[in-house]
PDB file of C-alpha atoms in Angstrom:
ATOM      1  CA  MET A 213      28.799 -89.004  38.878  1.00 93.00           C
ATOM      2  CA  LYS A 214      28.204 -86.310  36.273  1.00 97.00           C
ATOM      3  CA  ARG A 215      31.043 -83.826  35.724  1.00 98.00           C
ATOM      4  CA  VAL A 216      30.337 -80.114  35.051  1.00 98.00           C
ATOM      5  CA  LEU A 217      32.904 -77.484  34.128  1.00 98.00           C
ATOM      6  CA  THR A 218      32.235 -73.831  34.930  1.00 98.00           C
ATOM      7  CA  ILE A 219      34.127 -71.245  33.011  1.00 98.00           C
ATOM      8  CA  ALA A 220      33.675 -67.998  34.909  1.00 98.00           C
ATOM      9  CA  GLY A 221      35.013 -65.290  37.204  1.00 97.00           C
ATOM     10  CA  SER A 222      35.834 -65.619  40.867  1.00 96.00           C
ATOM     11  CA  ASP A 223      33.628 -63.642  43.379  1.00 94.00           C
ATOM     12  CA  SER A 224      35.634 -63.051  46.517  1.00 93.00           C
ATOM     13  CA  GLY A 225      32.374 -62.495  48.397  1.00 92.00           C
ATOM     14  CA  GLY A 226      31.192 -66.016  47.468  1.00 93.00           C
ATOM     15  CA  GLY A 227      27.742 -64.960  46.250  1.00 91.00           C
ATOM     16  CA  ALA A 228      28.253 -65.429  42.499  1.00 92.00           C
ATOM     17  CA  GLY A 229      30.789 -66.686  39.976  1.00 95.00           C
ATOM     18  CA  ILE A 230      32.566 -70.033  40.313  1.00 97.00           C
ATOM     19  CA  GLN A 231      31.975 -70.082  44.055  1.00 97.00           C
ATOM     20  CA  ALA A 232      28.171 -70.000  43.562  1.00 96.00           C
ATOM     21  CA  ASP A 233      28.462 -72.497  40.618  1.00 97.00           C
ATOM     22  CA  LEU A 234      30.383 -74.975  42.753  1.00 98.00           C
ATOM     23  CA  LYS A 235      27.873 -74.684  45.606  1.00 97.00           C
ATOM     24  CA  THR A 236      25.058 -75.398  43.104  1.00 97.00           C
ATOM     25  CA  PHE A 237      26.926 -78.365  41.607  1.00 98.00           C
ATOM     26  CA  VAL A 238      27.461 -79.937  45.077  1.00 97.00           C
ATOM     27  CA  ALA A 239      23.816 -79.350  45.958  1.00 98.00           C
ATOM     28  CA  ASN A 240      22.798 -81.207  42.815  1.00 97.00           C
ATOM     29  CA  GLY A 241      25.202 -84.110  43.211  1.00 98.00           C
ATOM     30  CA  VAL A 242      27.537 -83.338  40.345  1.00 97.00           C
ATOM     31  CA  TYR A 243      31.355 -83.107  40.341  1.00 98.00           C
ATOM     32  CA  GLY A 244      32.367 -79.505  39.615  1.00 98.00           C
ATOM     33  CA  MET A 245      35.514 -78.130  38.058  1.00 98.00           C
ATOM     34  CA  THR A 246      36.559 -74.556  37.173  1.00 98.00           C
ATOM     35  CA  VAL A 247      38.334 -72.473  34.639  1.00 98.00           C
ATOM     36  CA  VAL A 248      38.802 -69.063  36.219  1.00 98.00           C
ATOM     37  CA  THR A 249      38.521 -66.171  33.670  1.00 98.00           C
ATOM     38  CA  ALA A 250      38.805 -63.218  36.068  1.00 96.00           C
ATOM     39  CA  LEU A 251      39.401 -62.372  39.681  1.00 96.00           C
ATOM     40  CA  THR A 252      37.114 -59.872  41.291  1.00 94.00           C
ATOM     41  CA  ALA A 253      37.327 -58.039  44.616  1.00 94.00           C
ATOM     42  CA  GLN A 254      33.682 -57.807  45.555  1.00 91.00           C
ATOM     43  CA  ASN A 255      31.239 -58.225  48.420  1.00 90.00           C
ATOM     44  CA  THR A 256      27.530 -57.494  48.876  1.00 87.00           C
ATOM     45  CA  THR A 257      28.009 -53.746  48.499  1.00 88.00           C
ATOM     46  CA  GLY A 258      30.064 -53.503  45.345  1.00 87.00           C
ATOM     47  CA  THR A 259      32.891 -54.570  43.072  1.00 90.00           C
ATOM     48  CA  TYR A 260      36.172 -53.007  43.928  1.00 93.00           C
ATOM     49  CA  GLY A 261      38.453 -54.444  41.294  1.00 93.00           C
ATOM     50  CA  ILE A 262      38.561 -56.855  38.293  1.00 93.00           C
ATOM     51  CA  HIS A 263      41.648 -58.639  37.101  1.00 95.00           C
ATOM     52  CA  PRO A 264      41.183 -60.711  33.893  1.00 95.00           C
ATOM     53  CA  ILE A 265      43.219 -63.887  33.746  1.00 97.00           C
ATOM     54  CA  PRO A 266      45.772 -64.100  30.884  1.00 97.00           C
ATOM     55  CA  ILE A 267      44.388 -65.986  27.886  1.00 97.00           C
ATOM     56  CA  ALA A 268      47.204 -68.541  27.925  1.00 98.00           C
ATOM     57  CA  PHE A 269      46.339 -69.485  31.523  1.00 98.00           C
ATOM     58  CA  VAL A 270      42.666 -69.772  30.643  1.00 98.00           C
ATOM     59  CA  ARG A 271      43.675 -72.211  27.932  1.00 98.00           C
ATOM     60  CA  ASP A 272      45.976 -74.094  30.308  1.00 98.00           C
ATOM     61  CA  GLN A 273      43.193 -74.536  32.853  1.00 98.00           C
ATOM     62  CA  PHE A 274      40.777 -75.767  30.235  1.00 98.00           C
ATOM     63  CA  ASN A 275      43.176 -78.249  28.676  1.00 98.00           C
ATOM     64  CA  ALA A 276      44.222 -79.593  32.156  1.00 98.00           C
ATOM     65  CA  VAL A 277      40.587 -80.463  32.936  1.00 98.00           C
ATOM     66  CA  ALA A 278      39.565 -81.562  29.433  1.00 97.00           C
ATOM     67  CA  THR A 279      42.523 -83.904  28.829  1.00 97.00           C
ATOM     68  CA  ASP A 280      42.340 -85.657  32.202  1.00 97.00           C
ATOM     69  CA  ILE A 281      39.010 -85.445  34.012  1.00 97.00           C
ATOM     70  CA  GLY A 282      36.735 -84.499  31.139  1.00 96.00           C
ATOM     71  CA  PHE A 283      33.188 -83.101  31.488  1.00 97.00           C
ATOM     72  CA  ASP A 284      29.593 -83.973  30.633  1.00 97.00           C
ATOM     73  CA  ALA A 285      28.471 -80.352  30.571  1.00 98.00           C
ATOM     74  CA  VAL A 286      29.912 -76.825  30.549  1.00 98.00           C
ATOM     75  CA  LYS A 287      28.525 -73.586  31.984  1.00 98.00           C
ATOM     76  CA  THR A 288      29.975 -70.194  31.300  1.00 98.00           C
ATOM     77  CA  GLY A 289      29.566 -67.099  33.373  1.00 97.00           C
ATOM     78  CA  MET A 290      31.699 -63.956  33.588  1.00 95.00           C
ATOM     79  CA  LEU A 291      34.081 -63.931  30.645  1.00 97.00           C
ATOM     80  CA  ALA A 292      35.181 -60.321  31.109  1.00 93.00           C
ATOM     81  CA  ASN A 293      36.307 -59.374  27.615  1.00 95.00           C
ATOM     82  CA  GLN A 294      36.335 -60.266  23.902  1.00 96.00           C
ATOM     83  CA  TRP A 295      39.677 -61.957  24.073  1.00 97.00           C
ATOM     84  CA  VAL A 296      38.493 -64.467  26.760  1.00 97.00           C
ATOM     85  CA  ILE A 297      35.197 -65.032  24.890  1.00 97.00           C
ATOM     86  CA  ARG A 298      37.104 -65.827  21.612  1.00 97.00           C
ATOM     87  CA  GLU A 299      39.452 -68.275  23.406  1.00 98.00           C
ATOM     88  CA  VAL A 300      36.663 -70.012  25.276  1.00 98.00           C
ATOM     89  CA  ALA A 301      34.499 -70.252  22.160  1.00 98.00           C
ATOM     90  CA  GLY A 302      37.402 -71.716  20.248  1.00 98.00           C
ATOM     91  CA  LEU A 303      38.096 -74.307  22.916  1.00 98.00           C
ATOM     92  CA  LEU A 304      34.452 -75.293  23.198  1.00 98.00           C
ATOM     93  CA  ALA A 305      34.032 -75.484  19.405  1.00 97.00           C
ATOM     94  CA  SER A 306      36.951 -77.842  19.195  1.00 96.00           C
ATOM     95  CA  CYS A 307      35.620 -80.285  21.835  1.00 95.00           C
ATOM     96  CA  LYS A 308      31.837 -79.829  21.255  1.00 94.00           C
ATOM     97  CA  PRO A 309      30.419 -80.459  24.734  1.00 96.00           C
ATOM     98  CA  ALA A 310      27.071 -82.285  24.832  1.00 96.00           C
ATOM     99  CA  HIS A 311      25.561 -79.496  26.905  1.00 98.00           C
ATOM    100  CA  LEU A 312      26.676 -75.834  27.037  1.00 98.00           C
ATOM    101  CA  VAL A 313      24.838 -73.306  29.245  1.00 98.00           C
ATOM    102  CA  VAL A 314      25.856 -69.724  28.580  1.00 97.00           C
ATOM    103  CA  ASP A 315      25.094 -67.226  31.301  1.00 96.00           C
ATOM    104  CA  PRO A 316      25.995 -63.918  29.569  1.00 94.00           C
ATOM    105  CA  VAL A 317      27.150 -62.141  32.725  1.00 92.00           C
ATOM    106  CA  MET A 318      27.527 -58.411  32.018  1.00 90.00           C
ATOM    107  CA  VAL A 319      26.709 -56.526  35.230  1.00 82.00           C
ATOM    108  CA  ALA A 320      27.045 -57.413  38.913  1.00 79.00           C
ATOM    109  CA  THR A 321      24.047 -57.157  41.183  1.00 75.00           C
ATOM    110  CA  SER A 322      25.743 -54.097  42.654  1.00 74.00           C
ATOM    111  CA  GLY A 323      25.665 -52.457  39.186  1.00 72.00           C
ATOM    112  CA  SER A 324      29.382 -52.879  38.329  1.00 76.00           C
ATOM    113  CA  LYS A 325      30.223 -53.715  34.724  1.00 81.00           C
ATOM    114  CA  LEU A 326      31.654 -57.257  34.420  1.00 86.00           C
ATOM    115  CA  LEU A 327      31.863 -57.379  30.588  1.00 88.00           C
ATOM    116  CA  GLU A 328      33.716 -54.808  28.448  1.00 86.00           C
ATOM    117  CA  ASP A 329      31.483 -52.963  25.953  1.00 85.00           C
ATOM    118  CA  ASP A 330      33.186 -54.317  22.832  1.00 90.00           C
ATOM    119  CA  ALA A 331      32.682 -57.923  23.960  1.00 94.00           C
ATOM    120  CA  CYS A 332      28.853 -58.252  23.536  1.00 92.00           C
ATOM    121  CA  SER A 333      29.055 -58.610  19.745  1.00 93.00           C
ATOM    122  CA  VAL A 334      31.745 -61.314  20.069  1.00 96.00           C
ATOM    123  CA  LEU A 335      29.576 -63.085  22.686  1.00 95.00           C
ATOM    124  CA  LYS A 336      26.680 -63.081  20.181  1.00 94.00           C
ATOM    125  CA  SER A 337      28.605 -64.169  17.198  1.00 95.00           C
ATOM    126  CA  GLU A 338      31.103 -66.692  18.608  1.00 96.00           C
ATOM    127  CA  LEU A 339      29.729 -68.196  21.825  1.00 97.00           C
ATOM    128  CA  LEU A 340      25.950 -68.088  21.668  1.00 96.00           C
ATOM    129  CA  PRO A 341      25.766 -70.212  18.505  1.00 96.00           C
ATOM    130  CA  LEU A 342      27.433 -73.070  20.470  1.00 97.00           C
ATOM    131  CA  ALA A 343      25.005 -72.916  23.405  1.00 97.00           C
ATOM    132  CA  THR A 344      22.414 -75.459  24.336  1.00 96.00           C
ATOM    133  CA  LEU A 345      20.810 -73.028  26.667  1.00 95.00           C
ATOM    134  CA  VAL A 346      21.276 -69.220  27.192  1.00 96.00           C
ATOM    135  CA  THR A 347      20.266 -67.746  30.600  1.00 94.00           C
ATOM    136  CA  PRO A 348      20.246 -63.929  30.339  1.00 93.00           C
ATOM    137  CA  ASN A 349      18.441 -61.753  32.801  1.00 91.00           C
ATOM    138  CA  MET A 350      16.333 -58.960  31.286  1.00 90.00           C
ATOM    139  CA  PRO A 351      19.126 -56.347  31.082  1.00 89.00           C
ATOM    140  CA  GLU A 352      21.434 -58.949  29.515  1.00 91.00           C
ATOM    141  CA  ALA A 353      18.738 -59.930  27.017  1.00 92.00           C
ATOM    142  CA  SER A 354      18.273 -56.288  26.194  1.00 91.00           C
ATOM    143  CA  ALA A 355      21.968 -55.811  25.528  1.00 90.00           C
ATOM    144  CA  LEU A 356      22.104 -58.993  23.381  1.00 92.00           C
ATOM    145  CA  LEU A 357      19.100 -58.069  21.260  1.00 93.00           C
ATOM    146  CA  GLY A 358      19.553 -54.320  21.066  1.00 92.00           C
ATOM    147  CA  ARG A 359      16.092 -53.603  22.372  1.00 95.00           C
ATOM    148  CA  GLU A 360      14.429 -53.201  25.748  1.00 94.00           C
ATOM    149  CA  VAL A 361      13.249 -56.403  27.541  1.00 94.00           C
ATOM    150  CA  VAL A 362      10.993 -55.223  30.382  1.00 94.00           C
ATOM    151  CA  THR A 363       7.697 -57.132  30.374  1.00 94.00           C
ATOM    152  CA  ASN A 364       6.914 -60.824  30.506  1.00 94.00           C
ATOM    153  CA  GLU A 365       5.871 -60.572  26.844  1.00 95.00           C
ATOM    154  CA  ASP A 366       9.213 -58.924  26.025  1.00 95.00           C
ATOM    155  CA  ALA A 367      11.003 -61.789  27.839  1.00 92.00           C
ATOM    156  CA  LYS A 368       9.056 -64.452  25.937  1.00 93.00           C
ATOM    157  CA  ALA A 369       9.961 -62.735  22.600  1.00 95.00           C
ATOM    158  CA  ALA A 370      13.552 -62.425  23.703  1.00 93.00           C
ATOM    159  CA  ALA A 371      13.712 -66.165  24.570  1.00 90.00           C
ATOM    160  CA  TYR A 372      12.436 -67.007  21.134  1.00 89.00           C
ATOM    161  CA  ASP A 373      14.874 -64.596  19.391  1.00 92.00           C
ATOM    162  CA  LEU A 374      17.908 -65.847  21.378  1.00 88.00           C
ATOM    163  CA  GLN A 375      17.321 -69.492  20.588  1.00 79.00           C
TER     164      GLN A 375
END
């Protein structure tokens, strides 16, 4: 059975984050593991609180999985701030996973910010270069590229520019 590690935030409402990732992994017949980067208090109407996990504990979770179970692929989601991004990028650079999917989660569906403003440049410079695949939505692509991504043509250009 393939093993996939998700490094992301926890959505207490179960509709996103590690909860949604684990549901997707099960539906696709892969063994899922987690490194939790942030706890959120959210539901379908909004996000009511965000608590980033201390960097040392993010590292501990990663090392516990990597040194015992291992993984065939890694997917990142909500990383919350530049410090978590730097730590995760360093850990991934050291182990070089065969497949790395980066979902640059920045804003919840409800509109709440899930990534601090100063973290976007760190995401672009330290994590995106390691990615096999980057899966931004249009607002995330706009933030990463510093230009509006609105139309299908914009999205095609953004996909090319982000590769």
